[in-house]
Amino acid sequence: MREQECQRHKKKEMNMTHLLRENSQTLDIVTSELNNANTKMTSLLEDNQQLKIEMTSLQITADKTEYDLQNSLRFKDKLQAEKSFLESGVKNLEEKLRSQRQFFCEQEETLRKQWGEMLLIKERDCERYKKEVENMAITLNKSNSVVYKLTAALSKAKRELTSLRNNNRSLKKTMKVLEKSLEKVKQNFTTANAEHEANIQYLESDV
């Protein structure tokens, strides 16, 4: 029974070790996901920088168009339309950039919140497993104490059994002596009874 109890404790400890290893792997996955998110954010920032460059280029083009418009009234309407188009493109790009930036900021915040909650849950699980291991150790110590007491009681019972066996042998010897004495008493009684019968018959014959 003690060996089975130890095996159960060992099995629980192995399961806890496996769970702790899974928690460590989960932490590695979380770290990898955060690194990937940071890499994507860096790439987006680079894209945003490129968009800013394009916006600057478009603004330069718009300025040049305005300059040409001032120097060439013949193309005033055409250049004005081109300028409006370019400005609209700049606004669209700015709106797109703003929307993308907001989206990825929200995504990053959501990921951080989710992984933060998961890490908190894993930390609580680890604390609970540690307490369970400590309780198992306390239970094992109590079990060892009970086993020690049972072993002592068993040893005492064995000694008492040995003493009873010795007493039983002594009683058997005494019974043999008593049986022999009883046999002698029976023989003496039989002899006395026979003599008594003989005396009665003798007395009856005299009469």
JSON list of C-alpha atoms in Angstrom, two decimals:
[
{"chain": "A", "resi": 1, "resn": "MET", "atom": "CA", "xyz": [0.00, 0.00, 0.00]},
{"chain": "A", "resi": 2, "resn": "ARG", "atom": "CA", "xyz": [2.80, 2.39, 0.82]},
{"chain": "A", "resi": 3, "resn": "GLU", "atom": "CA", "xyz": [4.47, 1.71, -2.51]},
{"chain": "A", "resi": 4, "resn": "GLN", "atom": "CA", "xyz": [1.17, 2.34, -4.34]},
{"chain": "A", "resi": 5, "resn": "GLU", "atom": "CA", "xyz": [0.72, 5.60, -2.45]},
{"chain": "A", "resi": 6, "resn": "CYS", "atom": "CA", "xyz": [4.26, 6.67, -3.41]},
{"chain": "A", "resi": 7, "resn": "GLN", "atom": "CA", "xyz": [3.56, 5.74, -7.05]},
{"chain": "A", "resi": 8, "resn": "ARG", "atom": "CA", "xyz": [0.41, 7.90, -7.02]},
{"chain": "A", "resi": 9, "resn": "HIS", "atom": "CA", "xyz": [2.35, 10.83, -5.57]},
{"chain": "A", "resi": 10, "resn": "LYS", "atom": "CA", "xyz": [5.09, 10.37, -8.18]},
{"chain": "A", "resi": 11, "resn": "LYS", "atom": "CA", "xyz": [2.49, 10.24, -10.93]},
{"chain": "A", "resi": 12, "resn": "LYS", "atom": "CA", "xyz": [0.88, 13.48, -9.68]},
{"chain": "A", "resi": 13, "resn": "GLU", "atom": "CA", "xyz": [4.29, 15.13, -9.53]},
{"chain": "A", "resi": 14, "resn": "MET", "atom": "CA", "xyz": [5.01, 14.01, -13.11]},
{"chain": "A", "resi": 15, "resn": "ASN", "atom": "CA", "xyz": [1.64, 15.42, -14.23]},
{"chain": "A", "resi": 16, "resn": "MET", "atom": "CA", "xyz": [2.42, 18.73, -12.51]},
{"chain": "A", "resi": 17, "resn": "THR", "atom": "CA", "xyz": [5.86, 18.81, -14.11]},
{"chain": "A", "resi": 18, "resn": "HIS", "atom": "CA", "xyz": [4.18, 18.19, -17.49]},
{"chain": "A", "resi": 19, "resn": "LEU", "atom": "CA", "xyz": [1.73, 21.04, -16.85]},
{"chain": "A", "resi": 20, "resn": "LEU", "atom": "CA", "xyz": [4.55, 23.38, -15.83]},
{"chain": "A", "resi": 21, "resn": "ARG", "atom": "CA", "xyz": [6.38, 22.46, -19.03]},
{"chain": "A", "resi": 22, "resn": "GLU", "atom": "CA", "xyz": [3.23, 23.21, -21.05]},
{"chain": "A", "resi": 23, "resn": "ASN", "atom": "CA", "xyz": [2.96, 26.57, -19.23]},
{"chain": "A", "resi": 24, "resn": "SER", "atom": "CA", "xyz": [6.57, 27.32, -20.20]},
{"chain": "A", "resi": 25, "resn": "GLN", "atom": "CA", "xyz": [5.82, 26.42, -23.82]},
{"chain": "A", "resi": 26, "resn": "THR", "atom": "CA", "xyz": [2.75, 28.68, -23.72]},
{"chain": "A", "resi": 27, "resn": "LEU", "atom": "CA", "xyz": [4.88, 31.55, -22.44]},
{"chain": "A", "resi": 28, "resn": "ASP", "atom": "CA", "xyz": [7.32, 30.94, -25.31]},
{"chain": "A", "resi": 29, "resn": "ILE", "atom": "CA", "xyz": [4.42, 31.04, -27.78]},
{"chain": "A", "resi": 30, "resn": "VAL", "atom": "CA", "xyz": [3.11, 34.27, -26.25]},
{"chain": "A", "resi": 31, "resn": "THR", "atom": "CA", "xyz": [6.57, 35.84, -26.48]},
{"chain": "A", "resi": 32, "resn": "SER", "atom": "CA", "xyz": [6.87, 34.72, -30.11]},
{"chain": "A", "resi": 33, "resn": "GLU", "atom": "CA", "xyz": [3.43, 36.18, -30.95]},
{"chain": "A", "resi": 34, "resn": "LEU", "atom": "CA", "xyz": [4.34, 39.49, -29.33]},
{"chain": "A", "resi": 35, "resn": "ASN", "atom": "CA", "xyz": [7.61, 39.56, -31.28]},
{"chain": "A", "resi": 36, "resn": "ASN", "atom": "CA", "xyz": [5.68, 38.88, -34.49]},
{"chain": "A", "resi": 37, "resn": "ALA", "atom": "CA", "xyz": [3.25, 41.69, -33.62]},
{"chain": "A", "resi": 38, "resn": "ASN", "atom": "CA", "xyz": [6.17, 44.06, -33.01]},
{"chain": "A", "resi": 39, "resn": "THR", "atom": "CA", "xyz": [7.69, 43.02, -36.35]},
{"chain": "A", "resi": 40, "resn": "LYS", "atom": "CA", "xyz": [4.38, 43.71, -38.12]},
{"chain": "A", "resi": 41, "resn": "MET", "atom": "CA", "xyz": [4.11, 47.11, -36.39]},
{"chain": "A", "resi": 42, "resn": "THR", "atom": "CA", "xyz": [7.65, 47.95, -37.49]},
{"chain": "A", "resi": 43, "resn": "SER", "atom": "CA", "xyz": [6.75, 46.98, -41.05]},
{"chain": "A", "resi": 44, "resn": "LEU", "atom": "CA", "xyz": [3.62, 49.14, -40.88]},
{"chain": "A", "resi": 45, "resn": "LEU", "atom": "CA", "xyz": [5.62, 52.08, -39.58]},
{"chain": "A", "resi": 46, "resn": "GLU", "atom": "CA", "xyz": [8.00, 51.65, -42.50]},
{"chain": "A", "resi": 47, "resn": "ASP", "atom": "CA", "xyz": [5.01, 51.56, -44.86]},
{"chain": "A", "resi": 48, "resn": "ASN", "atom": "CA", "xyz": [3.65, 54.68, -43.17]},
{"chain": "A", "resi": 49, "resn": "GLN", "atom": "CA", "xyz": [7.01, 56.37, -43.67]},
{"chain": "A", "resi": 50, "resn": "GLN", "atom": "CA", "xyz": [6.86, 55.45, -47.34]},
{"chain": "A", "resi": 51, "resn": "LEU", "atom": "CA", "xyz": [3.35, 56.87, -47.50]},
{"chain": "A", "resi": 52, "resn": "LYS", "atom": "CA", "xyz": [4.60, 60.10, -45.95]},
{"chain": "A", "resi": 53, "resn": "ILE", "atom": "CA", "xyz": [7.33, 60.25, -48.58]},
{"chain": "A", "resi": 54, "resn": "GLU", "atom": "CA", "xyz": [4.72, 59.72, -51.28]},
{"chain": "A", "resi": 55, "resn": "MET", "atom": "CA", "xyz": [2.56, 62.40, -49.67]},
{"chain": "A", "resi": 56, "resn": "THR", "atom": "CA", "xyz": [5.51, 64.79, -49.66]},
{"chain": "A", "resi": 57, "resn": "SER", "atom": "CA", "xyz": [6.16, 63.94, -53.29]},
{"chain": "A", "resi": 58, "resn": "LEU", "atom": "CA", "xyz": [2.52, 64.57, -54.11]},
{"chain": "A", "resi": 59, "resn": "GLN", "atom": "CA", "xyz": [2.61, 67.85, -52.23]},
{"chain": "A", "resi": 60, "resn": "ILE", "atom": "CA", "xyz": [5.69, 68.88, -54.21]},
{"chain": "A", "resi": 61, "resn": "THR", "atom": "CA", "xyz": [3.86, 67.97, -57.39]},
{"chain": "A", "resi": 62, "resn": "ALA", "atom": "CA", "xyz": [0.87, 70.00, -56.23]},
{"chain": "A", "resi": 63, "resn": "ASP", "atom": "CA", "xyz": [3.11, 72.97, -55.52]},
{"chain": "A", "resi": 64, "resn": "LYS", "atom": "CA", "xyz": [4.72, 72.65, -58.92]},
{"chain": "A", "resi": 65, "resn": "THR", "atom": "CA", "xyz": [1.30, 72.44, -60.48]},
{"chain": "A", "resi": 66, "resn": "GLU", "atom": "CA", "xyz": [0.29, 75.60, -58.66]},
{"chain": "A", "resi": 67, "resn": "TYR", "atom": "CA", "xyz": [3.42, 77.31, -59.89]},
{"chain": "A", "resi": 68, "resn": "ASP", "atom": "CA", "xyz": [2.76, 76.21, -63.46]},
{"chain": "A", "resi": 69, "resn": "LEU", "atom": "CA", "xyz": [-0.84, 77.36, -63.08]},
{"chain": "A", "resi": 70, "resn": "GLN", "atom": "CA", "xyz": [0.34, 80.83, -62.16]},
{"chain": "A", "resi": 71, "resn": "ASN", "atom": "CA", "xyz": [2.69, 80.95, -65.14]},
{"chain": "A", "resi": 72, "resn": "SER", "atom": "CA", "xyz": [0.28, 79.50, -67.65]},
{"chain": "A", "resi": 73, "resn": "LEU", "atom": "CA", "xyz": [-3.25, 80.79, -67.53]},
{"chain": "A", "resi": 74, "resn": "ARG", "atom": "CA", "xyz": [-4.04, 78.76, -70.61]},
{"chain": "A", "resi": 75, "resn": "PHE", "atom": "CA", "xyz": [-3.92, 75.56, -68.59]},
{"chain": "A", "resi": 76, "resn": "LYS", "atom": "CA", "xyz": [-5.55, 77.06, -65.51]},
{"chain": "A", "resi": 77, "resn": "ASP", "atom": "CA", "xyz": [-8.66, 74.89, -65.48]},
{"chain": "A", "resi": 78, "resn": "LYS", "atom": "CA", "xyz": [-6.77, 71.72, -66.31]},
{"chain": "A", "resi": 79, "resn": "LEU", "atom": "CA", "xyz": [-4.11, 72.35, -63.70]},
{"chain": "A", "resi": 80, "resn": "GLN", "atom": "CA", "xyz": [-6.71, 73.27, -61.09]},
{"chain": "A", "resi": 81, "resn": "ALA", "atom": "CA", "xyz": [-8.50, 69.99, -61.69]},
{"chain": "A", "resi": 82, "resn": "GLU", "atom": "CA", "xyz": [-5.17, 68.13, -61.44]},
{"chain": "A", "resi": 83, "resn": "LYS", "atom": "CA", "xyz": [-4.40, 69.91, -58.20]},
{"chain": "A", "resi": 84, "resn": "SER", "atom": "CA", "xyz": [-7.79, 69.00, -56.76]},
{"chain": "A", "resi": 85, "resn": "PHE", "atom": "CA", "xyz": [-7.26, 65.42, -57.79]},
{"chain": "A", "resi": 86, "resn": "LEU", "atom": "CA", "xyz": [-3.85, 65.31, -56.16]},
{"chain": "A", "resi": 87, "resn": "GLU", "atom": "CA", "xyz": [-5.15, 66.91, -52.97]},
{"chain": "A", "resi": 88, "resn": "SER", "atom": "CA", "xyz": [-7.98, 64.40, -52.88]},
{"chain": "A", "resi": 89, "resn": "GLY", "atom": "CA", "xyz": [-5.43, 61.61, -53.26]},
{"chain": "A", "resi": 90, "resn": "VAL", "atom": "CA", "xyz": [-3.39, 63.03, -50.39]},
{"chain": "A", "resi": 91, "resn": "LYS", "atom": "CA", "xyz": [-6.49, 63.19, -48.20]},
{"chain": "A", "resi": 92, "resn": "ASN", "atom": "CA", "xyz": [-7.43, 59.64, -49.11]},
{"chain": "A", "resi": 93, "resn": "LEU", "atom": "CA", "xyz": [-3.93, 58.46, -48.28]},
{"chain": "A", "resi": 94, "resn": "GLU", "atom": "CA", "xyz": [-4.00, 60.34, -44.98]},
{"chain": "A", "resi": 95, "resn": "GLU", "atom": "CA", "xyz": [-7.37, 58.83, -44.11]},
{"chain": "A", "resi": 96, "resn": "LYS", "atom": "CA", "xyz": [-6.16, 55.38, -45.09]},
{"chain": "A", "resi": 97, "resn": "LEU", "atom": "CA", "xyz": [-3.02, 55.82, -43.01]},
{"chain": "A", "resi": 98, "resn": "ARG", "atom": "CA", "xyz": [-5.05, 57.07, -40.04]},
{"chain": "A", "resi": 99, "resn": "SER", "atom": "CA", "xyz": [-7.49, 54.15, -40.34]},
{"chain": "A", "resi": 100, "resn": "GLN", "atom": "CA", "xyz": [-4.69, 51.58, -40.60]},
{"chain": "A", "resi": 101, "resn": "ARG", "atom": "CA", "xyz": [-2.86, 53.10, -37.66]},
{"chain": "A", "resi": 102, "resn": "GLN", "atom": "CA", "xyz": [-6.01, 53.02, -35.51]},
{"chain": "A", "resi": 103, "resn": "PHE", "atom": "CA", "xyz": [-6.79, 49.44, -36.55]},
{"chain": "A", "resi": 104, "resn": "PHE", "atom": "CA", "xyz": [-3.35, 48.11, -35.71]},
{"chain": "A", "resi": 105, "resn": "CYS", "atom": "CA", "xyz": [-3.24, 50.04, -32.44]},
{"chain": "A", "resi": 106, "resn": "GLU", "atom": "CA", "xyz": [-6.55, 48.41, -31.46]},
{"chain": "A", "resi": 107, "resn": "GLN", "atom": "CA", "xyz": [-5.25, 45.01, -32.55]},
{"chain": "A", "resi": 108, "resn": "GLU", "atom": "CA", "xyz": [-2.08, 45.45, -30.52]},
{"chain": "A", "resi": 109, "resn": "GLU", "atom": "CA", "xyz": [-4.05, 46.50, -27.45]},
{"chain": "A", "resi": 110, "resn": "THR", "atom": "CA", "xyz": [-6.41, 43.53, -27.83]},
{"chain": "A", "resi": 111, "resn": "LEU", "atom": "CA", "xyz": [-3.51, 41.10, -28.18]},
{"chain": "A", "resi": 112, "resn": "ARG", "atom": "CA", "xyz": [-1.71, 42.55, -25.19]},
{"chain": "A", "resi": 113, "resn": "LYS", "atom": "CA", "xyz": [-4.88, 42.31, -23.10]},
{"chain": "A", "resi": 114, "resn": "GLN", "atom": "CA", "xyz": [-5.63, 38.72, -24.17]},
{"chain": "A", "resi": 115, "resn": "TRP", "atom": "CA", "xyz": [-2.10, 37.46, -23.62]},
{"chain": "A", "resi": 116, "resn": "GLY", "atom": "CA", "xyz": [-1.89, 39.38, -20.34]},
{"chain": "A", "resi": 117, "resn": "GLU", "atom": "CA", "xyz": [-5.04, 37.65, -19.09]},
{"chain": "A", "resi": 118, "resn": "MET", "atom": "CA", "xyz": [-3.72, 34.28, -20.25]},
{"chain": "A", "resi": 119, "resn": "LEU", "atom": "CA", "xyz": [-0.40, 34.82, -18.51]},
{"chain": "A", "resi": 120, "resn": "LEU", "atom": "CA", "xyz": [-2.24, 35.78, -15.32]},
{"chain": "A", "resi": 121, "resn": "ILE", "atom": "CA", "xyz": [-4.31, 32.58, -15.50]},
{"chain": "A", "resi": 122, "resn": "LYS", "atom": "CA", "xyz": [-1.17, 30.49, -16.06]},
{"chain": "A", "resi": 123, "resn": "GLU", "atom": "CA", "xyz": [0.55, 32.14, -13.11]},
{"chain": "A", "resi": 124, "resn": "ARG", "atom": "CA", "xyz": [-2.45, 31.36, -10.90]},
{"chain": "A", "resi": 125, "resn": "ASP", "atom": "CA", "xyz": [-2.41, 27.75, -12.14]},
{"chain": "A", "resi": 126, "resn": "CYS", "atom": "CA", "xyz": [1.29, 27.49, -11.27]},
{"chain": "A", "resi": 127, "resn": "GLU", "atom": "CA", "xyz": [0.63, 28.81, -7.77]},
{"chain": "A", "resi": 128, "resn": "ARG", "atom": "CA", "xyz": [-2.21, 26.31, -7.33]},
{"chain": "A", "resi": 129, "resn": "TYR", "atom": "CA", "xyz": [0.00, 23.45, -8.51]},
{"chain": "A", "resi": 130, "resn": "LYS", "atom": "CA", "xyz": [2.72, 24.51, -6.07]},
{"chain": "A", "resi": 131, "resn": "LYS", "atom": "CA", "xyz": [0.22, 24.46, -3.20]},
{"chain": "A", "resi": 132, "resn": "GLU", "atom": "CA", "xyz": [-1.04, 21.04, -4.28]},
{"chain": "A", "resi": 133, "resn": "VAL", "atom": "CA", "xyz": [2.53, 19.70, -4.28]},
{"chain": "A", "resi": 134, "resn": "GLU", "atom": "CA", "xyz": [3.07, 21.13, -0.80]},
{"chain": "A", "resi": 135, "resn": "ASN", "atom": "CA", "xyz": [-0.18, 19.53, 0.41]},
{"chain": "A", "resi": 136, "resn": "MET", "atom": "CA", "xyz": [0.90, 16.24, -1.15]},
{"chain": "A", "resi": 137, "resn": "ALA", "atom": "CA", "xyz": [4.19, 16.44, 0.74]},
{"chain": "A", "resi": 138, "resn": "ILE", "atom": "CA", "xyz": [2.31, 17.06, 4.00]},
{"chain": "A", "resi": 139, "resn": "THR", "atom": "CA", "xyz": [-0.02, 14.14, 3.27]},
{"chain": "A", "resi": 140, "resn": "LEU", "atom": "CA", "xyz": [2.95, 11.91, 2.47]},
{"chain": "A", "resi": 141, "resn": "ASN", "atom": "CA", "xyz": [4.61, 12.82, 5.76]},
{"chain": "A", "resi": 142, "resn": "LYS", "atom": "CA", "xyz": [1.37, 12.00, 7.61]},
{"chain": "A", "resi": 143, "resn": "SER", "atom": "CA", "xyz": [1.13, 8.70, 5.73]},
{"chain": "A", "resi": 144, "resn": "ASN", "atom": "CA", "xyz": [4.71, 7.86, 6.68]},
{"chain": "A", "resi": 145, "resn": "SER", "atom": "CA", "xyz": [3.85, 8.58, 10.32]},
{"chain": "A", "resi": 146, "resn": "VAL", "atom": "CA", "xyz": [0.81, 6.30, 10.12]},
{"chain": "A", "resi": 147, "resn": "VAL", "atom": "CA", "xyz": [2.90, 3.57, 8.46]},
{"chain": "A", "resi": 148, "resn": "TYR", "atom": "CA", "xyz": [5.49, 3.89, 11.22]},
{"chain": "A", "resi": 149, "resn": "LYS", "atom": "CA", "xyz": [2.79, 3.53, 13.90]},
{"chain": "A", "resi": 150, "resn": "LEU", "atom": "CA", "xyz": [1.24, 0.54, 12.11]},
{"chain": "A", "resi": 151, "resn": "THR", "atom": "CA", "xyz": [4.67, -1.08, 11.80]},
{"chain": "A", "resi": 152, "resn": "ALA", "atom": "CA", "xyz": [5.26, -0.61, 15.52]},
{"chain": "A", "resi": 153, "resn": "ALA", "atom": "CA", "xyz": [1.82, -2.05, 16.32]},
{"chain": "A", "resi": 154, "resn": "LEU", "atom": "CA", "xyz": [2.50, -5.02, 14.02]},
{"chain": "A", "resi": 155, "resn": "SER", "atom": "CA", "xyz": [5.83, -5.69, 15.74]},
{"chain": "A", "resi": 156, "resn": "LYS", "atom": "CA", "xyz": [4.10, -5.59, 19.12]},
{"chain": "A", "resi": 157, "resn": "ALA", "atom": "CA", "xyz": [1.39, -7.96, 17.87]},
{"chain": "A", "resi": 158, "resn": "LYS", "atom": "CA", "xyz": [4.05, -10.37, 16.57]},
{"chain": "A", "resi": 159, "resn": "ARG", "atom": "CA", "xyz": [5.77, -10.35, 19.96]},
{"chain": "A", "resi": 160, "resn": "GLU", "atom": "CA", "xyz": [2.44, -11.02, 21.70]},
{"chain": "A", "resi": 161, "resn": "LEU", "atom": "CA", "xyz": [1.68, -13.84, 19.25]},
{"chain": "A", "resi": 162, "resn": "THR", "atom": "CA", "xyz": [5.08, -15.41, 19.95]},
{"chain": "A", "resi": 163, "resn": "SER", "atom": "CA", "xyz": [4.39, -15.17, 23.68]},
{"chain": "A", "resi": 164, "resn": "LEU", "atom": "CA", "xyz": [0.96, -16.79, 23.19]},
{"chain": "A", "resi": 165, "resn": "ARG", "atom": "CA", "xyz": [2.53, -19.60, 21.16]},
{"chain": "A", "resi": 166, "resn": "ASN", "atom": "CA", "xyz": [5.08, -20.21, 23.91]},
{"chain": "A", "resi": 167, "resn": "ASN", "atom": "CA", "xyz": [2.28, -20.22, 26.51]},
{"chain": "A", "resi": 168, "resn": "ASN", "atom": "CA", "xyz": [0.31, -22.61, 24.30]},
{"chain": "A", "resi": 169, "resn": "ARG", "atom": "CA", "xyz": [3.25, -25.03, 24.18]},
{"chain": "A", "resi": 170, "resn": "SER", "atom": "CA", "xyz": [3.51, -24.87, 27.98]},
{"chain": "A", "resi": 171, "resn": "LEU", "atom": "CA", "xyz": [-0.24, -25.52, 28.29]},
{"chain": "A", "resi": 172, "resn": "LYS", "atom": "CA", "xyz": [0.03, -28.52, 25.97]},
{"chain": "A", "resi": 173, "resn": "LYS", "atom": "CA", "xyz": [2.78, -30.00, 28.13]},
{"chain": "A", "resi": 174, "resn": "THR", "atom": "CA", "xyz": [0.65, -29.43, 31.24]},
{"chain": "A", "resi": 175, "resn": "MET", "atom": "CA", "xyz": [-2.35, -31.06, 29.51]},
{"chain": "A", "resi": 176, "resn": "LYS", "atom": "CA", "xyz": [-0.25, -34.14, 28.70]},
{"chain": "A", "resi": 177, "resn": "VAL", "atom": "CA", "xyz": [0.82, -34.43, 32.34]},
{"chain": "A", "resi": 178, "resn": "LEU", "atom": "CA", "xyz": [-2.81, -34.02, 33.46]},
{"chain": "A", "resi": 179, "resn": "GLU", "atom": "CA", "xyz": [-3.95, -36.62, 30.92]},
{"chain": "A", "resi": 180, "resn": "LYS", "atom": "CA", "xyz": [-1.41, -39.11, 32.26]},
{"chain": "A", "resi": 181, "resn": "SER", "atom": "CA", "xyz": [-2.52, -38.39, 35.83]},
{"chain": "A", "resi": 182, "resn": "LEU", "atom": "CA", "xyz": [-6.17, -38.82, 34.80]},
{"chain": "A", "resi": 183, "resn": "GLU", "atom": "CA", "xyz": [-5.32, -42.11, 33.13]},
{"chain": "A", "resi": 184, "resn": "LYS", "atom": "CA", "xyz": [-3.72, -43.36, 36.35]},
{"chain": "A", "resi": 185, "resn": "VAL", "atom": "CA", "xyz": [-6.76, -42.22, 38.35]},
{"chain": "A", "resi": 186, "resn": "LYS", "atom": "CA", "xyz": [-9.01, -44.11, 35.91]},
{"chain": "A", "resi": 187, "resn": "GLN", "atom": "CA", "xyz": [-6.88, -47.24, 36.31]},
{"chain": "A", "resi": 188, "resn": "ASN", "atom": "CA", "xyz": [-6.94, -46.94, 40.11]},
{"chain": "A", "resi": 189, "resn": "PHE", "atom": "CA", "xyz": [-10.70, -46.40, 40.03]},
{"chain": "A", "resi": 190, "resn": "THR", "atom": "CA", "xyz": [-11.16, -49.44, 37.80]},
{"chain": "A", "resi": 191, "resn": "THR", "atom": "CA", "xyz": [-9.01, -51.55, 40.15]},
{"chain": "A", "resi": 192, "resn": "ALA", "atom": "CA", "xyz": [-10.87, -50.29, 43.23]},
{"chain": "A", "resi": 193, "resn": "ASN", "atom": "CA", "xyz": [-14.20, -50.92, 41.58]},
{"chain": "A", "resi": 194, "resn": "ALA", "atom": "CA", "xyz": [-13.20, -54.46, 40.68]},
{"chain": "A", "resi": 195, "resn": "GLU", "atom": "CA", "xyz": [-12.06, -55.12, 44.24]},
{"chain": "A", "resi": 196, "resn": "HIS", "atom": "CA", "xyz": [-15.34, -53.69, 45.52]},
{"chain": "A", "resi": 197, "resn": "GLU", "atom": "CA", "xyz": [-17.34, -55.98, 43.24]},
{"chain": "A", "resi": 198, "resn": "ALA", "atom": "CA", "xyz": [-15.26, -58.94, 44.34]},
{"chain": "A", "resi": 199, "resn": "ASN", "atom": "CA", "xyz": [-15.83, -58.13, 48.00]},
{"chain": "A", "resi": 200, "resn": "ILE", "atom": "CA", "xyz": [-19.58, -57.82, 47.45]},
{"chain": "A", "resi": 201, "resn": "GLN", "atom": "CA", "xyz": [-19.69, -61.18, 45.67]},
{"chain": "A", "resi": 202, "resn": "TYR", "atom": "CA", "xyz": [-17.63, -62.73, 48.46]},
{"chain": "A", "resi": 203, "resn": "LEU", "atom": "CA", "xyz": [-19.97, -61.37, 51.10]},
{"chain": "A", "resi": 204, "resn": "GLU", "atom": "CA", "xyz": [-23.02, -62.56, 49.16]},
{"chain": "A", "resi": 205, "resn": "SER", "atom": "CA", "xyz": [-21.56, -66.06, 48.87]},
{"chain": "A", "resi": 206, "resn": "ASP", "atom": "CA", "xyz": [-20.98, -66.22, 52.61]},
{"chain": "A", "resi": 207, "resn": "VAL", "atom": "CA", "xyz": [-24.57, -65.40, 53.28]}
]
